[in-house]
Every structure is written in C-alpha cells, then in structure tokens.
Coordinates of C-alpha atoms in Angstrom, one line a residue:
M1 CA -12.5 -45.9 45.2
E2 CA -14.8 -48.6 43.9
A3 CA -15.4 -51.7 46.0
V4 CA -12.6 -54.2 46.1
A5 CA -11.9 -57.7 47.4
V6 CA -8.7 -58.1 49.4
I7 CA -7.6 -61.8 49.5
D8 CA -4.9 -63.9 51.2
F9 CA -3.8 -67.5 51.0
E10 CA -2.0 -69.8 53.3
T11 CA -0.2 -72.5 51.4
T12 CA 2.1 -75.6 51.7
G13 CA 4.9 -73.7 50.0
L14 CA 5.8 -71.0 47.6
S15 CA 4.9 -72.2 44.1
P16 CA 1.9 -74.1 42.7
A17 CA 4.2 -75.0 39.8
Q18 CA 6.2 -77.1 42.2
G19 CA 3.1 -78.9 43.5
D20 CA 2.3 -76.6 46.4
R21 CA -1.4 -76.1 47.3
A22 CA -3.5 -73.7 49.3
T23 CA -4.5 -74.6 52.9
E24 CA -6.6 -71.6 53.7
V25 CA -8.2 -68.6 51.8
A26 CA -9.9 -65.4 53.0
A27 CA -11.4 -62.5 51.2
V28 CA -12.8 -59.2 52.6
I29 CA -14.9 -56.8 50.7
V30 CA -14.0 -53.1 51.2
V31 CA -16.6 -50.4 50.4
D32 CA -16.2 -46.7 51.1
G33 CA -13.2 -47.4 53.4
Q34 CA -14.9 -50.1 55.4
V35 CA -14.8 -53.9 55.5
V36 CA -18.4 -54.8 54.8
D37 CA -18.2 -58.6 54.3
R38 CA -15.8 -61.5 55.0
Y39 CA -15.1 -65.0 53.8
Q40 CA -12.7 -67.5 55.3
S41 CA -12.2 -71.2 55.0
L42 CA -9.6 -73.9 55.5
M43 CA -9.3 -76.1 52.4
N44 CA -8.3 -79.7 51.8
A45 CA -6.2 -80.2 48.7
G46 CA -4.9 -83.6 49.7
V47 CA -1.4 -82.4 50.1
R48 CA 0.7 -82.7 53.3
I49 CA 1.8 -79.6 55.1
P50 CA 5.5 -79.5 55.9
P51 CA 6.4 -79.1 59.6
F52 CA 7.9 -75.6 59.2
I53 CA 4.8 -74.3 57.4
E54 CA 2.7 -75.8 60.2
A55 CA 4.8 -74.0 62.7
L56 CA 4.6 -70.7 60.8
T57 CA 0.8 -70.7 60.2
G58 CA -0.6 -72.9 63.0
I59 CA -2.5 -74.8 60.4
S60 CA -2.0 -78.5 60.9
N61 CA -2.5 -81.5 58.7
A62 CA -5.4 -82.6 61.0
M63 CA -7.1 -79.3 60.5
V64 CA -7.1 -79.5 56.7
R65 CA -8.1 -83.2 56.7
S66 CA -11.4 -82.2 58.2
A67 CA -11.7 -79.1 55.9
P68 CA -13.9 -78.9 52.8
P69 CA -12.3 -79.9 49.5
A70 CA -10.2 -77.2 47.9
A71 CA -12.3 -77.0 44.7
E72 CA -15.5 -76.5 46.8
V73 CA -13.9 -73.7 48.7
M74 CA -12.5 -72.0 45.6
R75 CA -16.0 -72.0 44.0
A76 CA -17.4 -70.5 47.1
V77 CA -14.8 -67.7 47.4
S78 CA -14.9 -67.0 43.7
D79 CA -18.7 -66.5 44.0
F80 CA -18.2 -64.4 47.1
V81 CA -15.6 -62.1 45.3
G82 CA -17.6 -62.0 42.0
D83 CA -16.3 -59.3 39.7
H84 CA -14.7 -57.0 42.3
P85 CA -11.1 -56.0 41.6
L86 CA -8.7 -58.2 43.6
V87 CA -6.1 -56.8 46.0
A88 CA -3.3 -58.8 47.8
H89 CA -0.1 -58.0 49.6
N90 CA 2.5 -59.5 47.4
A91 CA 0.0 -60.2 44.6
S92 CA 2.6 -62.1 42.5
F93 CA 2.3 -64.9 45.2
D94 CA -1.5 -64.8 45.8
S95 CA -2.4 -64.5 42.1
K96 CA -0.5 -67.7 41.2
F97 CA -2.4 -69.6 43.9
W98 CA -5.7 -68.0 43.0
D99 CA -5.3 -68.9 39.3
A100 CA -4.0 -72.5 40.1
E101 CA -6.7 -73.3 42.6
L102 CA -9.4 -71.8 40.4
A103 CA -8.2 -73.9 37.5
H104 CA -9.0 -77.0 39.5
T105 CA -12.6 -75.9 39.4
G106 CA -12.6 -75.2 35.7
R107 CA -12.8 -71.5 36.2
A108 CA -10.5 -68.6 35.3
R109 CA -9.9 -65.2 36.9
R110 CA -11.7 -62.3 35.2
Q111 CA -10.0 -59.4 36.9
D112 CA -6.5 -58.0 37.5
F113 CA -4.8 -57.7 40.9
V114 CA -3.7 -54.6 42.7
C115 CA -0.6 -55.3 44.8
S116 CA -0.3 -53.4 48.2
L117 CA 3.3 -54.5 48.5
L118 CA 4.3 -52.7 45.2
L119 CA 2.2 -49.7 46.1
S120 CA 3.8 -49.5 49.6
R121 CA 7.3 -49.4 48.1
R122 CA 6.3 -46.4 46.0
L123 CA 4.1 -44.6 48.6
L124 CA 5.8 -45.5 51.8
P125 CA 9.5 -45.7 50.7
Q126 CA 10.7 -44.7 54.1
A127 CA 9.2 -47.8 55.8
P128 CA 12.0 -50.1 57.3
S129 CA 10.5 -53.1 55.5
H130 CA 7.6 -53.7 53.1
K131 CA 6.5 -57.0 54.6
L132 CA 2.9 -56.8 55.9
G133 CA 3.7 -57.1 59.6
A134 CA 6.4 -54.4 59.4
L135 CA 4.1 -52.0 57.5
V136 CA 1.2 -52.6 60.0
E137 CA 3.6 -51.7 62.8
Y138 CA 5.2 -48.7 60.9
A139 CA 1.8 -47.2 59.9
N140 CA 0.3 -48.0 63.4
L141 CA -2.5 -50.1 61.8
P142 CA -4.7 -52.4 63.9
V143 CA -3.4 -56.0 64.3
A144 CA -6.4 -58.1 63.2
G145 CA -5.1 -61.4 64.6
R146 CA -2.3 -63.9 64.2
Y147 CA 0.0 -63.2 61.2
H148 CA 0.1 -66.0 58.6
R149 CA -3.6 -66.7 59.0
A150 CA -5.6 -65.8 55.9
L151 CA -8.4 -63.7 57.4
A152 CA -6.2 -61.7 59.7
D153 CA -3.7 -61.0 56.9
A154 CA -6.5 -60.0 54.5
E155 CA -8.0 -57.6 57.1
M156 CA -4.6 -56.1 57.7
A157 CA -3.9 -55.8 54.0
A158 CA -7.2 -54.0 53.6
S159 CA -6.2 -51.6 56.4
L160 CA -2.9 -51.0 54.6
L161 CA -4.7 -50.4 51.3
L162 CA -6.8 -47.7 52.9
R163 CA -3.8 -46.1 54.4
L164 CA -2.1 -46.0 51.0
T165 CA -5.2 -44.4 49.4
D166 CA -5.1 -41.7 52.2
E167 CA -1.4 -41.2 51.4
L168 CA -2.4 -40.5 47.8
R169 CA -5.1 -38.0 48.7
E170 CA -3.2 -36.2 51.4
R171 CA 0.4 -36.2 50.4
H172 CA 0.1 -36.5 46.6
R173 CA -3.2 -34.5 46.2
A174 CA -4.9 -37.2 44.1
R175 CA -8.5 -36.1 43.8
Q176 CA -9.9 -39.5 42.8
V177 CA -8.2 -42.8 43.8
S178 CA -9.4 -45.5 41.5
V179 CA -8.4 -49.1 41.1
E180 CA -7.1 -48.1 37.6
L181 CA -4.8 -45.4 39.2
L182 CA -3.5 -48.0 41.7
R183 CA -2.7 -50.4 38.9
K184 CA -0.8 -47.8 37.0
L185 CA 1.1 -46.6 40.1
Q186 CA 2.3 -50.1 41.0
R187 CA 3.9 -50.4 37.6
V188 CA 5.7 -47.1 37.4
P189 CA 9.2 -46.2 38.9
K190 CA 9.1 -44.2 42.1
H191 CA 10.3 -41.0 40.4
Q192 CA 7.3 -41.1 38.0
I193 CA 4.7 -41.3 40.7
E194 CA 3.9 -37.5 40.7
R195 CA 3.7 -37.4 36.9
C196 CA 1.3 -40.3 36.8
I197 CA -0.9 -38.7 39.5
A198 CA -0.8 -35.3 37.7
R199 CA -1.9 -37.0 34.5
E200 CA -4.9 -38.5 36.3
R201 CA -5.6 -35.2 38.0
G202 CA -5.7 -33.4 34.6
R203 CA -8.3 -35.8 33.1

C-alpha cells in the first residue's frame, strides 16, 4: 500500500457547524507497514473546553491557552501531511474538523479520506464493538497511550489499518491492497466485499 497519513483530532464537541473547534491534532505517516514520522500539537482556537470534554481528554483550558494558534498548527500539519491519502477512525468526524480548521487558514483539502471504522465493520464484523479502543483490545494491538489524546489515537488507528490490510491479504486473498481498494470497500455492503476484491484481483 502507498504511504498514508493517519490523523486524529481532539475537539471541544462533535460538530464544527455548531461552533466546536479542535484542541489537538496528530498525524502519523505510515510507509511499508511502519510509522516513519509523527506530528502532534495542541492548538488554541480561542474556544472554551467544556468540563466533560476536559475530563474525557485530559486537555485543559490552561493547556490550550498556552498552545500555538489553531491556524498556525493547521498550516503546519497540512504541510506535514502533504498529498498523502488521509486515514482516520470515524473519518466522518475527523474530516469535518480537518476541513473546517483548514478553512480558517484559507486552504482546502486535496485528498479523500479512508475510514478505518467503516472498514472494520466490513472486515472485522465479529468484533464486539467498532470503537477504536474495543478494536485495539479485540485485535490485540499495542496501546500507544491514553485514549482520547490525538497522537495515541492516531498511532492506534494506524495499527488497526495495518491489521485490516493483513486481513485483506490473508483472509480475502487480496494481492494488492491499495488506498483506492480501501476507499471502494468502505462504501460497499458487507455481502459485496468478496466481489469487489475479486474485481480488483482480476485487473
């Protein structure tokens, strides 16, 4: 599989459309099954963190007050990621914040997301839950740090992505696991997985 950037945000809430902002972002670059580079930063968007979010993430208002401005961080992480395909666990969440925070810098996303949550539902349907922590435990993946901190979650999502690509090669006999194949698989119903892989195999 080509090199990808796995990203994760911590935020003040669920929706940038409701005024929620990012408090932390991380990205890890995965090449040939290995994390080869990392970026992580807290970010100050000038928005207060609710107490329950502070308790969940451990990121306090005092921590973000002394963090770099959000726009500065987004420019840096966007440069770090470059044109690598983006991956996130529950990409519908992270892509909204990526787009919204990037818009504050006058930039726009150039690449699509791969969602390890959608892929896990199709490739690990027997897992008891498809939340990141449950999948890490189910697949016996390394715990990279505290859950709900951006770098640890990005590292664990990267480990999950690699486990899913192994699943495709070993159980589904996919010869070549490309980002394009992953994007196709995350959109098809479970019962069409084998047909989708067979089409790619026949190319």
